[in-house]
Amino acid sequence: GIQVEQSPPDLILQEGANSTLRCNFSDSVNNLQWFHQNPWGQLINLFYIPSGTKQNGRLSATTVATERYSLLYISSSQTTDSGVYFCAVAETGNQFYFGTGTSLTVIP
Amino acid sequence: EAGVAQSPRYKIIEKRQSVAFWCNPISGHATLYWYQQILGQGPKLLIQFQNNGVVDDSQLPKDRFSAERLKGVDSTLKIQPAKLEDSAVYLCASSLVGSVIEQFFGPGTRLTVL
């Protein structure tokens, strides 16, 4: 299956700071999603981004499919951004593979 | 629009007992997924349905796990008999069929096997 690596594994930020999370994958993919898992375990969709750049408020994401990586940018972090961020990838019609996640803690 | 529904939210059983989880996907989503998420890890796909047919069950421990999706809507996942290592969160997700496969997840069922 496709190998998905996320970095860093853990991140602690002061409220208001910016951060970049990275997702590397081992094979070409047609589907890529970023999720935020909140403290209650719910996986919240952030971006569906198999290629290109998208922005939603303080969050933005860029995927460079030819180089097999995606980046998630969080600006002006807030305590509510705390949780685990997952990247998931798939080839068309095939199963999704998740990374091991980046655990983010934002300190007030 | 209603999201993916799952029940129960929590379940505690003893090893060797049986347990079943239920999932109702987003209306119109033909593809349904069951994932297992062990503490500290990312979700792992157990089984994927398209309508009421199985697309991928390569990582489903078939000696003890079973799943069905009668009528192509609701789905149940069963474990019989449970082992200690089955303690995890079981997540259900759904998506449309096509080249754009954006998954939407339910709240999950947290299973503890004692």
PDB file of N, CA and C in Angstrom, chain A residues 6 37 84 86-87 98-101, chain B residues 35-45 91:
ATOM      1  N   GLN A   6       3.881  11.848   8.101  1.00  0.00           N
ATOM      2  CA  GLN A   6       3.558  13.207   8.493  1.00  0.00           C
ATOM      3  C   GLN A   6       4.605  13.735   9.464  1.00  0.00           C
ATOM      4  N   GLN A  37      -8.736  15.976  13.894  1.00  0.00           N
ATOM      5  CA  GLN A  37      -9.447  15.134  14.853  1.00  0.00           C
ATOM      6  C   GLN A  37      -9.505  15.888  16.170  1.00  0.00           C
ATOM      7  N   VAL A  84      -5.339  16.494  16.661  1.00  0.00           N
ATOM      8  CA  VAL A  84      -4.454  15.760  15.763  1.00  0.00           C
ATOM      9  C   VAL A  84      -4.872  16.017  14.322  1.00  0.00           C
ATOM     10  N   PHE A  86      -4.572  14.853  10.423  1.00  0.00           N
ATOM     11  CA  PHE A  86      -4.273  13.692   9.589  1.00  0.00           C
ATOM     12  C   PHE A  86      -4.343  14.055   8.111  1.00  0.00           C
ATOM     13  N   CYS A  87      -3.450  13.425   7.373  1.00  0.00           N
ATOM     14  CA  CYS A  87      -3.471  13.457   5.917  1.00  0.00           C
ATOM     15  C   CYS A  87      -3.884  12.053   5.457  1.00  0.00           C
ATOM     16  N   PHE A  98      -3.991   6.529   5.707  1.00  0.00           N
ATOM     17  CA  PHE A  98      -3.798   7.656   6.605  1.00  0.00           C
ATOM     18  C   PHE A  98      -2.360   7.690   7.116  1.00  0.00           C
ATOM     19  N   GLY A  99      -1.861   8.897   7.366  1.00  0.00           N
ATOM     20  CA  GLY A  99      -0.608   9.042   8.072  1.00  0.00           C
ATOM     21  C   GLY A  99      -0.825   8.852   9.565  1.00  0.00           C
ATOM     22  N   THR A 100       0.265   8.960  10.333  1.00  0.00           N
ATOM     23  CA  THR A 100       0.174   8.773  11.787  1.00  0.00           C
ATOM     24  C   THR A 100      -0.199  10.060  12.500  1.00  0.00           C
ATOM     25  N   GLY A 101      -0.306  11.137  11.773  1.00  0.00           N
ATOM     26  CA  GLY A 101      -0.826  12.366  12.349  1.00  0.00           C
ATOM     27  C   GLY A 101       0.213  13.290  12.955  1.00  0.00           C
TER      28      GLY A 101
ATOM     29  N   TYR B  35     -13.518   1.979   9.422  1.00  0.00           N
ATOM     30  CA  TYR B  35     -12.116   2.089   9.816  1.00  0.00           C
ATOM     31  C   TYR B  35     -11.957   1.683  11.283  1.00  0.00           C
ATOM     32  N   GLN B  36     -10.771   1.199  11.612  1.00  0.00           N
ATOM     33  CA  GLN B  36     -10.385   0.950  12.991  1.00  0.00           C
ATOM     34  C   GLN B  36      -9.257   1.923  13.341  1.00  0.00           C
ATOM     35  N   GLN B  37      -9.423   2.654  14.446  1.00  0.00           N
ATOM     36  CA  GLN B  37      -8.364   3.559  14.883  1.00  0.00           C
ATOM     37  C   GLN B  37      -7.911   3.174  16.283  1.00  0.00           C
ATOM     38  N   ILE B  38      -6.721   2.632  16.365  1.00  0.00           N
ATOM     39  CA  ILE B  38      -6.104   2.290  17.642  1.00  0.00           C
ATOM     40  C   ILE B  38      -5.447   3.540  18.202  1.00  0.00           C
ATOM     41  N   LEU B  39      -5.453   3.672  19.517  1.00  0.00           N
ATOM     42  CA  LEU B  39      -4.939   4.868  20.184  1.00  0.00           C
ATOM     43  C   LEU B  39      -3.530   5.205  19.705  1.00  0.00           C
ATOM     44  N   GLY B  40      -3.338   6.447  19.260  1.00  0.00           N
ATOM     45  CA  GLY B  40      -2.025   6.913  18.836  1.00  0.00           C
ATOM     46  C   GLY B  40      -1.695   6.638  17.380  1.00  0.00           C
ATOM     47  N   GLN B  41      -2.640   6.038  16.653  1.00  0.00           N
ATOM     48  CA  GLN B  41      -2.399   5.714  15.249  1.00  0.00           C
ATOM     49  C   GLN B  41      -3.436   6.386  14.356  1.00  0.00           C
ATOM     50  N   GLY B  42      -3.177   6.371  13.051  1.00  0.00           N
ATOM     51  CA  GLY B  42      -4.170   6.847  12.108  1.00  0.00           C
ATOM     52  C   GLY B  42      -5.197   5.764  11.822  1.00  0.00           C
ATOM     53  N   PRO B  43      -6.355   6.136  11.320  1.00  0.00           N
ATOM     54  CA  PRO B  43      -7.379   5.139  10.991  1.00  0.00           C
ATOM     55  C   PRO B  43      -6.873   4.151   9.940  1.00  0.00           C
ATOM     56  N   LYS B  44      -7.298   2.897  10.084  1.00  0.00           N
ATOM     57  CA  LYS B  44      -6.965   1.840   9.132  1.00  0.00           C
ATOM     58  C   LYS B  44      -8.247   1.294   8.533  1.00  0.00           C
ATOM     59  N   LEU B  45      -8.308   1.233   7.201  1.00  0.00           N
ATOM     60  CA  LEU B  45      -9.514   0.742   6.544  1.00  0.00           C
ATOM     61  C   LEU B  45      -9.730  -0.737   6.831  1.00  0.00           C
ATOM     62  N   LEU B  91     -14.667   3.802  13.203  1.00  0.00           N
ATOM     63  CA  LEU B  91     -15.169   4.965  12.475  1.00  0.00           C
ATOM     64  C   LEU B  91     -15.853   4.527  11.190  1.00  0.00           C
TER      65      LEU B  91
END
